[in-house]
XYZ file of C-alpha atoms in Angstrom:
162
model
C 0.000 0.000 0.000
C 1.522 3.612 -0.607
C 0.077 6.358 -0.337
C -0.736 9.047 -3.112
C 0.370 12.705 -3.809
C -3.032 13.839 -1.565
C -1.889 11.569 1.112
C -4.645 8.905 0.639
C -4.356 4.935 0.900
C -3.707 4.176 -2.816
C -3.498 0.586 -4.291
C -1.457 0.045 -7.536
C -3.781 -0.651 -10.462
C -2.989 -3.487 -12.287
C -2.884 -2.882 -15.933
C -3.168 -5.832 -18.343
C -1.443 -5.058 -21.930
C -4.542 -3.729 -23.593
C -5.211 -1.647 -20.851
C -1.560 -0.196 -21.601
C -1.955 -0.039 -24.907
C -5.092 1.766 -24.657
C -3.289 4.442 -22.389
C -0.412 4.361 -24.755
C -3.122 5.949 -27.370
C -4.821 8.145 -25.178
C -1.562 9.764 -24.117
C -0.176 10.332 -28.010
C -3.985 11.748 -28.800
C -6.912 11.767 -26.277
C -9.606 12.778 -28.871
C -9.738 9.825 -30.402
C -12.898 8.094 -31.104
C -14.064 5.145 -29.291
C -14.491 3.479 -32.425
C -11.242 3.883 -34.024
C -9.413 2.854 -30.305
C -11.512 -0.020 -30.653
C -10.543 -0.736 -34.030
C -6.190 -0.355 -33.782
C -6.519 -2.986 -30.014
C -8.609 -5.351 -31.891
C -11.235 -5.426 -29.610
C -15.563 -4.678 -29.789
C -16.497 -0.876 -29.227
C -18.390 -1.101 -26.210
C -15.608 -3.143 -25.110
C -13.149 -0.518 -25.175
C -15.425 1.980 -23.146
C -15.568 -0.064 -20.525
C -12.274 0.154 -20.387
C -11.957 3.332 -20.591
C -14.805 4.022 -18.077
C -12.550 1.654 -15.567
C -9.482 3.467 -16.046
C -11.452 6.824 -15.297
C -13.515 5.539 -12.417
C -10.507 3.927 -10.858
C -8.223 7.406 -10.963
C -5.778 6.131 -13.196
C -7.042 8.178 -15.917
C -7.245 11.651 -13.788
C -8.299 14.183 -16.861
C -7.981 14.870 -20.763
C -6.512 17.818 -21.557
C -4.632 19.744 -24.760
C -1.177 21.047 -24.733
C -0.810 24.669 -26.031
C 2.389 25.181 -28.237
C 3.691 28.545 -26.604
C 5.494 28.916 -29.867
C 2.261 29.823 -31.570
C 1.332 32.333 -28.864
C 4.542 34.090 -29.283
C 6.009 32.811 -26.327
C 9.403 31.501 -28.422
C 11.890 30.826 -25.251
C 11.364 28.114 -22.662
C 13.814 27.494 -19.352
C 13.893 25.704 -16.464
C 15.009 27.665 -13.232
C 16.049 25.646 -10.450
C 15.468 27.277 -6.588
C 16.916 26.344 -3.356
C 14.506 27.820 -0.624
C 16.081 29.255 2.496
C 16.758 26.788 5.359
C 15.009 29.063 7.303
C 12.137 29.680 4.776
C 11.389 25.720 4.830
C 7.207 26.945 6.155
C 7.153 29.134 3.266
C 6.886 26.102 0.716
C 3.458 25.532 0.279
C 2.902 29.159 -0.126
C 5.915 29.523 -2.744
C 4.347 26.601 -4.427
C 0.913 28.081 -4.903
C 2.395 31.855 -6.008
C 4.543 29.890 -8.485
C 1.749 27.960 -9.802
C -0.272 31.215 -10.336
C 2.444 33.428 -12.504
C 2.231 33.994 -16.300
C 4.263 31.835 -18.570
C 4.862 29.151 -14.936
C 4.092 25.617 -17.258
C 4.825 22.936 -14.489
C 6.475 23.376 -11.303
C 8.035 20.533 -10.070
C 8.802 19.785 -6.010
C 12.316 17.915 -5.553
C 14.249 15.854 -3.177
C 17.678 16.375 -3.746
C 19.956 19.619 -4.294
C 17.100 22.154 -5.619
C 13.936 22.268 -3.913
C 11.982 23.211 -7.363
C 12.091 23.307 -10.888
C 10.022 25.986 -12.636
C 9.382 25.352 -16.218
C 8.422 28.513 -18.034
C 7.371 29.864 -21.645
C 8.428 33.574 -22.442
C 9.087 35.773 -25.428
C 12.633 36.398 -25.017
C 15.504 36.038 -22.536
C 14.795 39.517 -21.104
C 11.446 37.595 -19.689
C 13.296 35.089 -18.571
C 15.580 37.746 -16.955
C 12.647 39.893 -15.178
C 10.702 36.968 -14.233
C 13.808 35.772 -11.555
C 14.584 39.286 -10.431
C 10.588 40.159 -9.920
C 8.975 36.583 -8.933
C 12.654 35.019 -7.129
C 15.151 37.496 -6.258
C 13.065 39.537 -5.214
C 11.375 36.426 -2.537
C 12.616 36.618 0.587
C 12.217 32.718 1.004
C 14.579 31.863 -2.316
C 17.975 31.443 -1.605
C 19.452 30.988 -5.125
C 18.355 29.904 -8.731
C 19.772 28.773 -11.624
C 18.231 28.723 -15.126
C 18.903 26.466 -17.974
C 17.528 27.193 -21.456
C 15.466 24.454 -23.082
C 16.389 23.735 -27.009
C 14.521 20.921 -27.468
C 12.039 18.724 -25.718
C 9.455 16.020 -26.265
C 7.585 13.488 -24.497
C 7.991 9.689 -23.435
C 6.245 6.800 -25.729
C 3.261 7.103 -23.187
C 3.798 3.127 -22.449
C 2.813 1.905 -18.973
């Protein structure tokens, strides 16, 4: 038994390979039809809901959602910054978390074990965003002890397989 990022009991679910598979496709696209997920596992329509309807009712399946290319929007630059909160700023992080979560151009914000307490991944226009979002959302936070920002070139996501 573990327990889950809200700090509920959570049991494993066990997955059989269509069930993977079927995740697999969701991940790549998740407006596929019904029909044509059906059709690519090689099993019945209503057979395939169901499945679907157990993945959703059982959490694994949380939401659908879209991805927005920031490129389009004119946001051309993405970074991740990396912050170390002040030892004795450790109450603040729940708070920092939240703020962070809340700013323009914040696309995840990840909580670490391990050297950096956070990752911020953000979308800008140009480095001069990148430059005034540190100095006005991070210097400028009494709780952050230091950043550091990497530039992101290139990224992509994982085959979706379970």
């Amino acid at each position: 038994m573990t327990m889950s990022g809200s700090g509920r009991e959570s049991r494993a679910a066990q997955l059989d390979d269509i069930d993977r598979k079927l995740l697999a496709l969701l991940t790549k696209n998740s407006r596929r039809t019904n029909n044509s997920l059906a059709e690519e596992l090689g099993i019945a329509p209503s057979t395939c809901l169901a499945r679907l309807n157990a993945l959703r009712d059982s959490g694994v399946i949380s939401h659908f959602t879209i991805e927005v290319d920031p490129q389009v929007l004119g946001r051309e630059l993405e970074a991740l910054i990396f912050v170390k909160i002040r030892p004795g700023a450790r109450h603040l992080m729940s708070n920092f978390a939240s703020d962070m979560r809340s700013k323009p151009g914040v696309r995840q914000l990840f909580f670490l074990g391990g050297a950096d307490d956070f990752v911020l991944h953000v979308a800008v226009r140009n480095s001069s965003d990148v430059r005034q979002f540190v100095l006005d959302n991070l210097s400028a936070n009494p709780a952050v002890a230091t950043t550091q920002t990497s530039l992101v070139f290139e990224h992509g996501h994982g085959s979706g397989e379970f």
